[in-house]
Short mmCIF file of C-alpha atoms in Angstrom, two decimals:
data_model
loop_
_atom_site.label_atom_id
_atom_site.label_comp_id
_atom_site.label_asym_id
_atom_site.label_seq_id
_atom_site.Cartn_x
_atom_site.Cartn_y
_atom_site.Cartn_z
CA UNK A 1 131.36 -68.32 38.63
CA UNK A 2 129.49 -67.08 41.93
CA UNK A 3 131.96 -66.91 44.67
CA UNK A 4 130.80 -69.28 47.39
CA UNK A 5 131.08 -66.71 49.86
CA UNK A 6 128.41 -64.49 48.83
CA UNK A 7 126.24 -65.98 51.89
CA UNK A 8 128.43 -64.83 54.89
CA UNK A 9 128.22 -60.71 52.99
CA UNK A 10 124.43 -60.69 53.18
CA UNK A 11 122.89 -58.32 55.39
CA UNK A 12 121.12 -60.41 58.24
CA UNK A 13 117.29 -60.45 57.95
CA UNK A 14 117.10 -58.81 61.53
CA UNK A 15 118.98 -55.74 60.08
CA UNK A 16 117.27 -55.51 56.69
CA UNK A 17 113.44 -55.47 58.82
CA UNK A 18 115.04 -52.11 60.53
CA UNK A 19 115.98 -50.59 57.20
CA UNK A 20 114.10 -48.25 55.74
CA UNK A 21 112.05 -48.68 52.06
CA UNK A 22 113.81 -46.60 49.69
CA UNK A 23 111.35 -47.76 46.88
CA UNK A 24 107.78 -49.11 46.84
CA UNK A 25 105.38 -50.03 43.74
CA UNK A 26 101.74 -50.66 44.55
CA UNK A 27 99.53 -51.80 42.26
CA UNK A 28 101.39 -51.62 39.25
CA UNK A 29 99.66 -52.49 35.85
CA UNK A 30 100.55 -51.95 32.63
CA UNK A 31 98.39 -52.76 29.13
CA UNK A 32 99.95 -53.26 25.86
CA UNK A 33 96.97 -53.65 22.68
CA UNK A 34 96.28 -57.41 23.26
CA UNK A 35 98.24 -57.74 25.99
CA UNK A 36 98.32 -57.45 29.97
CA UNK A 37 102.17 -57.28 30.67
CA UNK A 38 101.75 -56.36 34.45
CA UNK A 39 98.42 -56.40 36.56
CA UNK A 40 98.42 -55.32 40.33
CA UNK A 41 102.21 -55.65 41.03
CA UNK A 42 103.49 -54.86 44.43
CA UNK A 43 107.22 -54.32 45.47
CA UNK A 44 109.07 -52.66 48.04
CA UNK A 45 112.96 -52.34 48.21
CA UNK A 46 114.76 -51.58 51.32
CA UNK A 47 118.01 -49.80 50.99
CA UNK A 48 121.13 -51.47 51.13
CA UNK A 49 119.30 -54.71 50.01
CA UNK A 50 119.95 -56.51 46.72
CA UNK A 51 116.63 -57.83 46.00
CA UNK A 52 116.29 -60.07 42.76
CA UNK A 53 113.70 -60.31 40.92
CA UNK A 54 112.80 -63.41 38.66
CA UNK A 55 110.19 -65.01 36.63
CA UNK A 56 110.09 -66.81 33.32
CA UNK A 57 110.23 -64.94 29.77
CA UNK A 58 107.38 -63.21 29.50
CA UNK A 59 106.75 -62.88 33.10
CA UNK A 60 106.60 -59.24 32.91
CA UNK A 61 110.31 -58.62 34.24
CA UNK A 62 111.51 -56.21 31.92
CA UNK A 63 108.30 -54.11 31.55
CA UNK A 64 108.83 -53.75 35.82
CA UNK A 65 112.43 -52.83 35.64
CA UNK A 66 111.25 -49.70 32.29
CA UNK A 67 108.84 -48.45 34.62
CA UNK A 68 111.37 -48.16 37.42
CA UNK A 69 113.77 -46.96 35.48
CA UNK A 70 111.51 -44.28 33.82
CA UNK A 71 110.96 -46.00 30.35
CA UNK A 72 107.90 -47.34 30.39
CA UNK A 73 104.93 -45.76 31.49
CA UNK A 74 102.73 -47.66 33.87
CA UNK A 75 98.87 -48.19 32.72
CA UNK A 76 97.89 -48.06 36.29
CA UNK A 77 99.50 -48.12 39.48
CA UNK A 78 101.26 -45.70 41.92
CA UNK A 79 105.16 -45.58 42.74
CA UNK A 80 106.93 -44.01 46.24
CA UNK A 81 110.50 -42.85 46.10
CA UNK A 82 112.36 -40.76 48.34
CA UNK A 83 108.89 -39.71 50.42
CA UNK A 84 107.40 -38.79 46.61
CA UNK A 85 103.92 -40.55 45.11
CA UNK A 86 104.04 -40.59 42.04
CA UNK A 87 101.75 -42.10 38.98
CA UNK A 88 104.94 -42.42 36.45
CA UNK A 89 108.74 -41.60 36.84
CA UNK A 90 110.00 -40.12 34.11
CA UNK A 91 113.78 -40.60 32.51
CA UNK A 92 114.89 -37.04 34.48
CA UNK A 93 112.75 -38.35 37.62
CA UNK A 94 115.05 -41.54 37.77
CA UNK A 95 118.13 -39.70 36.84
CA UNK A 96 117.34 -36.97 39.84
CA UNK A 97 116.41 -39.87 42.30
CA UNK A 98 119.49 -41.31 41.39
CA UNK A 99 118.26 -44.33 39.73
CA UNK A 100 120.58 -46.49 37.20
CA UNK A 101 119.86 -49.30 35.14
CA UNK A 102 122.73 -51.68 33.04
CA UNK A 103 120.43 -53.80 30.53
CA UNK A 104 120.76 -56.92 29.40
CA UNK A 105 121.94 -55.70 26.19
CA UNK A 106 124.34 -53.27 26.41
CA UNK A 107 123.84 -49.95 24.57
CA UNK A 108 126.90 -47.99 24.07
CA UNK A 109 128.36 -45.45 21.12
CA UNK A 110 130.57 -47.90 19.15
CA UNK A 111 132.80 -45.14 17.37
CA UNK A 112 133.09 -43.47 21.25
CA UNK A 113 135.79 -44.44 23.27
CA UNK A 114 135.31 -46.38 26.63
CA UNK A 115 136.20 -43.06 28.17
CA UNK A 116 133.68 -41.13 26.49
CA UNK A 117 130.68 -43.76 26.78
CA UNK A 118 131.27 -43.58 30.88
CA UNK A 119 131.26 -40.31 31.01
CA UNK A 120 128.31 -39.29 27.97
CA UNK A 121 126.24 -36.82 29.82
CA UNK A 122 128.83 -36.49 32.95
CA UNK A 123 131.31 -34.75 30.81
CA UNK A 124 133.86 -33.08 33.70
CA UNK A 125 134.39 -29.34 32.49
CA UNK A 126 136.81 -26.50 32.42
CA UNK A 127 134.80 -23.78 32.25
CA UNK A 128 132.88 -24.23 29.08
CA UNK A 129 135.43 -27.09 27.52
CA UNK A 130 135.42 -30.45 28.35
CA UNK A 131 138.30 -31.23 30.43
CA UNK A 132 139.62 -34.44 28.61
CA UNK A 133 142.31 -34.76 30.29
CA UNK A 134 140.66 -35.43 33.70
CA UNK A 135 138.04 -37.00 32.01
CA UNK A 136 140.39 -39.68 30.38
CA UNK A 137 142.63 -39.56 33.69
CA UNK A 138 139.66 -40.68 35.89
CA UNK A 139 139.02 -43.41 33.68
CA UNK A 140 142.20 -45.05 34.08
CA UNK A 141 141.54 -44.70 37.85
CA UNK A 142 138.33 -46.35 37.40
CA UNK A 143 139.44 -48.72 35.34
CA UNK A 144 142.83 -49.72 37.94
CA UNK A 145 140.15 -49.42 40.79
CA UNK A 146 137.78 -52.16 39.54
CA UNK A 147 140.44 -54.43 37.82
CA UNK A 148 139.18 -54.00 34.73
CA UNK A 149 141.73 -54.58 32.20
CA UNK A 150 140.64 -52.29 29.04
CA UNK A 151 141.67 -49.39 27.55
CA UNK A 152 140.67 -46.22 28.55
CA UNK A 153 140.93 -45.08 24.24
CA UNK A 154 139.85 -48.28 22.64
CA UNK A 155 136.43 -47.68 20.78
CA UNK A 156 133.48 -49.45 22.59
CA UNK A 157 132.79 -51.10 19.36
CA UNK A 158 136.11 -53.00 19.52
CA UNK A 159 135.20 -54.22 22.84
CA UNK A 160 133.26 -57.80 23.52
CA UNK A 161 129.59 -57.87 25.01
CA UNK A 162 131.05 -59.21 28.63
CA UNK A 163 133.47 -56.34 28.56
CA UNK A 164 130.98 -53.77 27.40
CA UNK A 165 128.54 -54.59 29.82
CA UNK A 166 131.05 -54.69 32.61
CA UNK A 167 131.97 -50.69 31.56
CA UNK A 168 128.14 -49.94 31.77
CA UNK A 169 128.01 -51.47 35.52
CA UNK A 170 131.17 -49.14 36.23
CA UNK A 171 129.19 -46.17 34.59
CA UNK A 172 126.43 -46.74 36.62
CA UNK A 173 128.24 -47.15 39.86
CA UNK A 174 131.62 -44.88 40.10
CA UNK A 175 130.34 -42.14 37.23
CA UNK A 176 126.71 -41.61 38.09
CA UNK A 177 127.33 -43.22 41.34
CA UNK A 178 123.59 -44.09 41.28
CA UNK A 179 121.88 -45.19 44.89
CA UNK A 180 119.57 -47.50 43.27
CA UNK A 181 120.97 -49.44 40.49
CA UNK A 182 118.75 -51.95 38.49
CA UNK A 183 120.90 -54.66 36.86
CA UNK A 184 118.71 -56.52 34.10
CA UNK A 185 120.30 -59.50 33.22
CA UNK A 186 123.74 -58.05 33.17
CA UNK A 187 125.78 -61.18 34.04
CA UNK A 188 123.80 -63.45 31.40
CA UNK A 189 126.81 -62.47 28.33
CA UNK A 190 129.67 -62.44 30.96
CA UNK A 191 132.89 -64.36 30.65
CA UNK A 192 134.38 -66.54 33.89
CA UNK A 193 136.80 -64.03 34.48
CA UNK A 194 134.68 -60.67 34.28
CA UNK A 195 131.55 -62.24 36.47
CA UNK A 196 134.25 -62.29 39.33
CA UNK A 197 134.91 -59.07 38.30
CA UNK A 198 131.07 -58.21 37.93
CA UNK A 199 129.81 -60.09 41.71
CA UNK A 200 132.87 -58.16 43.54
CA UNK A 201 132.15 -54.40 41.79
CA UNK A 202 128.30 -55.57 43.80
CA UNK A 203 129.45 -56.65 46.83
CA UNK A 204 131.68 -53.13 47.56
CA UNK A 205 128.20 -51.38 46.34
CA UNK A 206 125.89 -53.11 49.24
CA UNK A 207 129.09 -52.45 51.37
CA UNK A 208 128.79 -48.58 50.76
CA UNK A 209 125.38 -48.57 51.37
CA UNK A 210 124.48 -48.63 47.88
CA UNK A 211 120.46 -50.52 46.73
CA UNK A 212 120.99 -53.62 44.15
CA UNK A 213 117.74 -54.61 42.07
CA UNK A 214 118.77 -58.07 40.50
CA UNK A 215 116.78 -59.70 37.25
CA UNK A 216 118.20 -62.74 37.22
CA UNK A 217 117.40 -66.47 35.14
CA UNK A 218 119.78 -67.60 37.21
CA UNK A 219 118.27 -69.18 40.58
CA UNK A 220 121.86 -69.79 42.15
CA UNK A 221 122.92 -66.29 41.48
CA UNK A 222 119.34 -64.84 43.21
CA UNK A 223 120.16 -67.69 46.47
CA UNK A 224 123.93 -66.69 46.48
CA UNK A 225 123.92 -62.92 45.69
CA UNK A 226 120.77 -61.85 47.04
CA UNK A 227 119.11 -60.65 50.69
CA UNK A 228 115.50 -60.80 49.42
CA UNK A 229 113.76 -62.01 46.02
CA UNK A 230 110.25 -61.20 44.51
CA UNK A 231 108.83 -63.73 42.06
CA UNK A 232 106.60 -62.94 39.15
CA UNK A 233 104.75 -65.11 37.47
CA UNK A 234 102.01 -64.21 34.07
CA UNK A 235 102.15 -60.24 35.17
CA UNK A 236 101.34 -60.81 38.73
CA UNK A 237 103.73 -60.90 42.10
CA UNK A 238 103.64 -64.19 43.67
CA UNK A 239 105.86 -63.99 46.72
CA UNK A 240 108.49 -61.63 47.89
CA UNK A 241 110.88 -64.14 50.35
CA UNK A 242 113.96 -64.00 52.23
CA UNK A 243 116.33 -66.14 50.05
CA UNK A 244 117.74 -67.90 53.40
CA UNK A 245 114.53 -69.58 53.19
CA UNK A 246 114.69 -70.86 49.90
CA UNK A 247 116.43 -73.79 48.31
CA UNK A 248 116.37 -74.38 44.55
CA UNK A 249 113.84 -76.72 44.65
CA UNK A 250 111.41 -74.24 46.57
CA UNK A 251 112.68 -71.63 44.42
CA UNK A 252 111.67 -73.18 40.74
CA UNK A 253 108.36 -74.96 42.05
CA UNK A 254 107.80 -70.85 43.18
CA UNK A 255 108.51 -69.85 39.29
CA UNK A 256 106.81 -72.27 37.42
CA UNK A 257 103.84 -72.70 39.57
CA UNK A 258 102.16 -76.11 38.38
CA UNK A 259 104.91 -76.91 35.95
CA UNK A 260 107.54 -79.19 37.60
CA UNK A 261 111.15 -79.06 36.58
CA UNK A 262 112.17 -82.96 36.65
CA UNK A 263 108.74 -83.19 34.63
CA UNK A 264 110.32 -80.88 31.54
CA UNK A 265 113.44 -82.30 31.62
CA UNK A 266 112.56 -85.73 30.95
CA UNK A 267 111.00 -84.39 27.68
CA UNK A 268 114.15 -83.65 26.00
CA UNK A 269 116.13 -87.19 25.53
CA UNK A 270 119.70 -87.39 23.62
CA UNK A 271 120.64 -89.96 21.53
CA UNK A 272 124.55 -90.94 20.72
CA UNK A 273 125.63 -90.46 17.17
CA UNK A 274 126.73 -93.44 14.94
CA UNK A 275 130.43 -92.99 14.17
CA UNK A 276 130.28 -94.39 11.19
CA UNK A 277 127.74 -91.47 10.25
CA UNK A 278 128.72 -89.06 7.32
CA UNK A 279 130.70 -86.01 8.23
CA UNK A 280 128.67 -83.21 7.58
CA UNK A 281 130.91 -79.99 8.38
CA UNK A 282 134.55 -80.83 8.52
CA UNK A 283 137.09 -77.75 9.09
CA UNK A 284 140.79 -78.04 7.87
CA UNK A 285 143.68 -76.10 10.04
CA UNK A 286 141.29 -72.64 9.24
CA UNK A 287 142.50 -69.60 10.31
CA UNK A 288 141.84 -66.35 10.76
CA UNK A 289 145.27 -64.33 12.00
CA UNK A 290 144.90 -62.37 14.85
CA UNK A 291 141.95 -64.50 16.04
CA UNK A 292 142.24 -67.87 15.85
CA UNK A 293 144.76 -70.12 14.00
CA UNK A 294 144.33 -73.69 12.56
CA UNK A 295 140.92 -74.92 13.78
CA UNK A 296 140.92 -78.60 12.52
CA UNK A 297 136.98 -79.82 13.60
CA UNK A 298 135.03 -82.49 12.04
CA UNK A 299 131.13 -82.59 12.99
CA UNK A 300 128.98 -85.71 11.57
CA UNK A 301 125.35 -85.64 11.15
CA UNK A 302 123.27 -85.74 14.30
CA UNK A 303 126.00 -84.14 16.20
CA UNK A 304 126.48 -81.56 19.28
CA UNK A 305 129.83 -80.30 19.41
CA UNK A 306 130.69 -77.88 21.89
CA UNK A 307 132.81 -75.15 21.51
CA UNK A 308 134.38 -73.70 24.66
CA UNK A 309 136.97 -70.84 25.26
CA UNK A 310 137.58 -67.50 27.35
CA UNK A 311 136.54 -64.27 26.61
CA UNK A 312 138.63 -63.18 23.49
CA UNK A 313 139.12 -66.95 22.61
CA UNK A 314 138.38 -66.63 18.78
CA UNK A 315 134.90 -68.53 20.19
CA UNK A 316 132.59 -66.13 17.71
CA UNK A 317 135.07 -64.94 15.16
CA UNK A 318 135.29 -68.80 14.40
CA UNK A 319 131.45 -69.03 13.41
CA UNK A 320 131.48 -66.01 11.75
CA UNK A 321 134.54 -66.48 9.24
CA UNK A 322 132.72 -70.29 8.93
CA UNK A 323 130.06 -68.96 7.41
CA UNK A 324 131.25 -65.56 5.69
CA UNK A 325 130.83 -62.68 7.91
CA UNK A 326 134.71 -62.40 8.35
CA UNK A 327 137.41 -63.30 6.18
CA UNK A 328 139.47 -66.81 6.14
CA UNK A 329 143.31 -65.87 5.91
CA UNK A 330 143.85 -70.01 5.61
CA UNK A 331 142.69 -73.46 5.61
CA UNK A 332 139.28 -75.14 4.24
CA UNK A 333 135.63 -75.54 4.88
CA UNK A 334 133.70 -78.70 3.93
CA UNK A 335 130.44 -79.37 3.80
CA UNK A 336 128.92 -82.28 3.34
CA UNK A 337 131.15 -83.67 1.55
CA UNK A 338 131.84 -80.14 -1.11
CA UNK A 339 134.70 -78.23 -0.40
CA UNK A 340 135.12 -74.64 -0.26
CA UNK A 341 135.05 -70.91 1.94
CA UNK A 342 131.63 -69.70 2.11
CA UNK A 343 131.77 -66.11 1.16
CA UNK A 344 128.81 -64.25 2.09
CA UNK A 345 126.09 -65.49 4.82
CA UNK A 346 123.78 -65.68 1.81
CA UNK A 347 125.98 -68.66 0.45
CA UNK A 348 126.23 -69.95 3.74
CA UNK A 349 122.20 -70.18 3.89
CA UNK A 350 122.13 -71.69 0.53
CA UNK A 351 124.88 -74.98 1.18
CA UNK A 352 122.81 -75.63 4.99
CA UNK A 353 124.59 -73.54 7.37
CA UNK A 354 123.18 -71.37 9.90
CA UNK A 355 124.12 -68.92 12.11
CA UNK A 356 122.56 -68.10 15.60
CA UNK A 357 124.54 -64.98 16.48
CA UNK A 358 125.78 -63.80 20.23
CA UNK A 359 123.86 -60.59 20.08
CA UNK A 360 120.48 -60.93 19.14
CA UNK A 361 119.34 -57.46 19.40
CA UNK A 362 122.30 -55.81 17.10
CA UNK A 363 122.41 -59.08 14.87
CA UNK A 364 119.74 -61.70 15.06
CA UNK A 365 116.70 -59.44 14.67
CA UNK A 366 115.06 -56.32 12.75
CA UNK A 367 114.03 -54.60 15.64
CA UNK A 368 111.23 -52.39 13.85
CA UNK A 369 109.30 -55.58 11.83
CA UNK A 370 106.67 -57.43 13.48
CA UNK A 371 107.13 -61.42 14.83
CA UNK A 372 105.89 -62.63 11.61
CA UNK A 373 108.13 -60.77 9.35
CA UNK A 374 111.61 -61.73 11.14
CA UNK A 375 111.26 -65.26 11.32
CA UNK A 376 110.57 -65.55 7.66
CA UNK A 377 113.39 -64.09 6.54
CA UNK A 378 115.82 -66.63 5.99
CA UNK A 379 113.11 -68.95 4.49
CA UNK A 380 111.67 -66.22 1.53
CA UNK A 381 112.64 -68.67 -1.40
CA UNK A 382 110.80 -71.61 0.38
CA UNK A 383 107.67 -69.28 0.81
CA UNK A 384 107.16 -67.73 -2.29
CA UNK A 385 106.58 -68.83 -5.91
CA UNK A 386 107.94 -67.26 -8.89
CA UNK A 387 109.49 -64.30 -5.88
CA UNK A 388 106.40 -63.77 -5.07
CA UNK A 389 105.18 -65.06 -1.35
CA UNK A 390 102.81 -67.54 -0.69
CA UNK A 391 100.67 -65.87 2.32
CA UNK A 392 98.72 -69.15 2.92
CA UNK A 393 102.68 -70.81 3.21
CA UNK A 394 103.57 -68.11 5.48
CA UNK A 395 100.75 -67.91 8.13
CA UNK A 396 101.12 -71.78 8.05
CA UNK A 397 104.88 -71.46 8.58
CA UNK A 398 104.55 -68.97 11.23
CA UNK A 399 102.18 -70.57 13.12
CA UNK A 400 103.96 -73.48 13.40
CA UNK A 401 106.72 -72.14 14.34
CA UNK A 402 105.32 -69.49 17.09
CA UNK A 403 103.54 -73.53 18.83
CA UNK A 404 106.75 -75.32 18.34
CA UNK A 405 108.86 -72.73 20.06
CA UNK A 406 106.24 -71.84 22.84
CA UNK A 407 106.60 -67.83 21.52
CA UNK A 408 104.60 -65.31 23.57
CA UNK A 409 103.45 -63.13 21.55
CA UNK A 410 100.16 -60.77 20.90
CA UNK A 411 99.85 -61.88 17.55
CA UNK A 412 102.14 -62.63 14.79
CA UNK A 413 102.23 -58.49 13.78
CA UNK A 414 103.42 -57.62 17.04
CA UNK A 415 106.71 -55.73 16.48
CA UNK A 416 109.48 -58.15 17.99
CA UNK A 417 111.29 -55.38 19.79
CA UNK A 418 108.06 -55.44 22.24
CA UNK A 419 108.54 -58.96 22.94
CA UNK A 420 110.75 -60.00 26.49
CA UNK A 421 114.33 -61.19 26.06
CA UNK A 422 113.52 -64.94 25.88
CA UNK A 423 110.98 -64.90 23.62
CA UNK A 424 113.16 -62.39 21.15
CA UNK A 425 116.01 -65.07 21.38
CA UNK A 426 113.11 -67.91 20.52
CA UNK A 427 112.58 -65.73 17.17
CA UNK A 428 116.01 -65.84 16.23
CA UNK A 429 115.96 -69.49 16.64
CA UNK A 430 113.18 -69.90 14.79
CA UNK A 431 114.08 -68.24 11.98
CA UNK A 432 117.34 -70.35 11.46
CA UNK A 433 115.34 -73.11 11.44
CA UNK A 434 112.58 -72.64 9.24
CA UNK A 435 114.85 -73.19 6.69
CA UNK A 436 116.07 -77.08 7.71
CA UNK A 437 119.59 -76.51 7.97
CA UNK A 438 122.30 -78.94 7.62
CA UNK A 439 123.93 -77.16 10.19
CA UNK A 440 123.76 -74.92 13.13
CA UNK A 441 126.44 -72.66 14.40
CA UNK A 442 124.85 -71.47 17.59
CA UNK A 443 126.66 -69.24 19.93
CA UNK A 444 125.44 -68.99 23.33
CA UNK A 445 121.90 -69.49 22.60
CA UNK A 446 120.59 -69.91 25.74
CA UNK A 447 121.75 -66.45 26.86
CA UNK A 448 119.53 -64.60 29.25
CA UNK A 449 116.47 -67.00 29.01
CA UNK A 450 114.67 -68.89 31.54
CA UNK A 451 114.96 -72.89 32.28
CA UNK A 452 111.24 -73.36 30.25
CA UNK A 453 112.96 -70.98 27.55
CA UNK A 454 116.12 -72.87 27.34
CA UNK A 455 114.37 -76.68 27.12
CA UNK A 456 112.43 -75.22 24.68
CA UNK A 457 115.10 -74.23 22.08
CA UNK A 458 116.98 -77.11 22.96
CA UNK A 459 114.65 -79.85 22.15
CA UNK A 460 113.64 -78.36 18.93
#
């Protein structure tokens, strides 16, 4: 939820044309084999500002915010910061300039505690010993200060994606107490509660004089949150605007260019489901102690449920124990019309049911295979002959799916982690569904991904 009064805290455009550019890209390119991710890209930042940034998957977002942030080295280009040209920042250059970025998916040490993942590289000291005790003390005091209700011990691992991220955002802003701090996507896996949480921890940093960079999908967070917004579009900067002069209307004719919103939604049509239709996934008082307790669902075929709940709910510990991640301590799963738990995922994909998980990067994907190789990974058996695989089958398959789901891609051997975080989530639900499921247990599969991105896993 944006809080509605996010307008009145902007800074006034008089007052942001008298502040001073504390960042400024010009001509920023950058070439991957087969692909042009960014050609000619100019931005400048003023400080104090939070300027969004948004485009569609693929747009060229996330390759901007890694050379920024000192990952990615630009092919061409030339970057100002603090009175400095330079052709590349590195990792130290951002750290020393007092840059920060909180990604979209959050990378923390599981087996560390929150403590210890806020402070990893910022340990306080006592001499040559780490002073724990002030490091574990200042935590808490974090942790009061931002009303974020974790525990200063618990391992990051036990934590849930909204709450993780949330710590990172903290790190960022009262541990490295960064002046320039690039959120990518950070509020796309947050719960109700901890995007309050989230919008008021960047409010008190514009208030402080702090410098917000904003990727955002999300065209009412951009109009509510932000002062200014650039829009990319194929690589290229289309417009940097005053988001006072926007409405949503201007604002997704600006990101789709030709395409027209009304135009894509009347593509996708929903039809009601027969009640007298067979039951395809029926759930019997299941439960899972600690987590969730007597889940009594019945789904018939054709059907969207929807599944809603807070953050801790038992939302994703439901689809997992479904389909044999995590243990069943009670109750009965049926499926189409044959009883019985499903005990590994494996057994799962053999009755019909699939699982699109919350965290794509950690679960949905092998980050170091290509495109091709992920999305045919569920579907082996129905590619190969006597185990061994059909390559005509595959490329077909492939193909097929790579037009159906609109993937961007180089080419079907380009390794998936290179791909933008739409287009990664478009792999995961392609690879579900190559194998014509009976059933889809999708949890939040939309996350992160543009309005094109989102009609287009929808309507398949």
């Amino acid at each position: 939820m944006i809080p509605e009064n996010k307008q009145e805290n902007k800074i006034p455009q008089e007052k942001q044309l008298k502040q001073k550019k504390i960042l400024q890209l010009r001509n920023i390119t950058k070439i991957y084999p087969g692909t042009v991710a960014l050609q000619n890209v100019n931005l400048e930042i003023l400080q104090g500002e939070v300027h969004g940034i948004i485009g569609k998957n693929g747009a060229g977002k996330s390759t901007l915010v890694g050379i920024i942030s000192g990952i990615i080295t630009p092919s061409g280009g030339e970057l100002e910061i603090g009175g400095r040209k330079l052709a590349q920042l590195s990792r130290l250059d951002a750290k020393r300039e007092s840059i920060a970025i909180v990604p979209q998916e959050p990378q923390v040490i599981c087996d560390f505690t929150v403590a210890e993942n806020l402070f990893l590289g910022d340990y306080p000291h006592r001499g040559l010993l780490v002073n724990w005790a002030q490091m574990y003390r200042r935590t808490e005091d974090i942790l009061k200060q931002t009303k974020l209700n974790i525990n200063a011990w618990a391992k990051a691992g036990e934590l849930t994606i909204s709450e993780q991220q949330l710590m990172l955002l903290v790190k960022a802003c009262y541990v490295e107490e960064a002046d320039i701090i690039i959120l990518d996507e950070a509020s796309a896996s947050l719960s109700q509660d901890d995007e309050k949480i989230y919008y008021s921890i960047i409010e008190e940093q514009q208030r402080i004089g702090k410098t917000i960079i904003l990727i955002s999908h999300r065209t009412d967070e951009i109009l509510k949150v932000c002062n200014r917004v650039t829009i990319i579009r194929d690589g290229c900067t289309v417009k940097t605007v005053s988001c006072t002069e926007l409405d949503k209307q201007k604002f997704s004719a600006l990101i789709v260019g030709d395409e027209s919103d009304k135009d894509r939604q009347k593509t996708t049509s929903w039809t009601s489901v027969d009640p007298e239709s067979e039951t395809i996934l029926r759930l019997n008082e299941l439960t899972r102690l600690g987590y969730f307790e007597n889940i009594t669902l019945t789904l018939k075929k054709g059907e969207v449920v929807g599944l809603a709940g807070l953050r801790g709910s038992g939302r994703t510990e439901l689809f997992k124990s479904i389909v044999g991640i995590d243990p069943v301590d009670a109750g009965m799963v049926e499926i189409a019309g044959r009883k019985g738990l499903l005990g590994t995922p494996s057994q799962a994909l053999e009755r019909g049911v699939v699982y699109l998980p919350e965290d794509r990067e950690k679960e949905g994907l092998v980050a170091v295979l290509s495109v091709r190789e992920n999305m045919v990974l569920n579907s082996l058996k129905q590619i190969s002959t006597v185990s061994i695989i059909d390559k005509n089958r595959e490329n077909e398959q492939v193909s097929r799916l790579i037009n159906t789901f609109e993937i961007i891609t180089a080419s079907p051997e380009q390794e998936v982690n290179q791909l933008s975080g739409g287009n990664k989530q478009k792999v995961v639900v392609s690879k579900i569904s190559a194998v014509g499921p009976l059933v889809y247990l999708l949890d939040e599969p939309t996350r992160g991904i543009d309005i094109a991105a989102k009609d287009s896993i929808l309507k398949n």
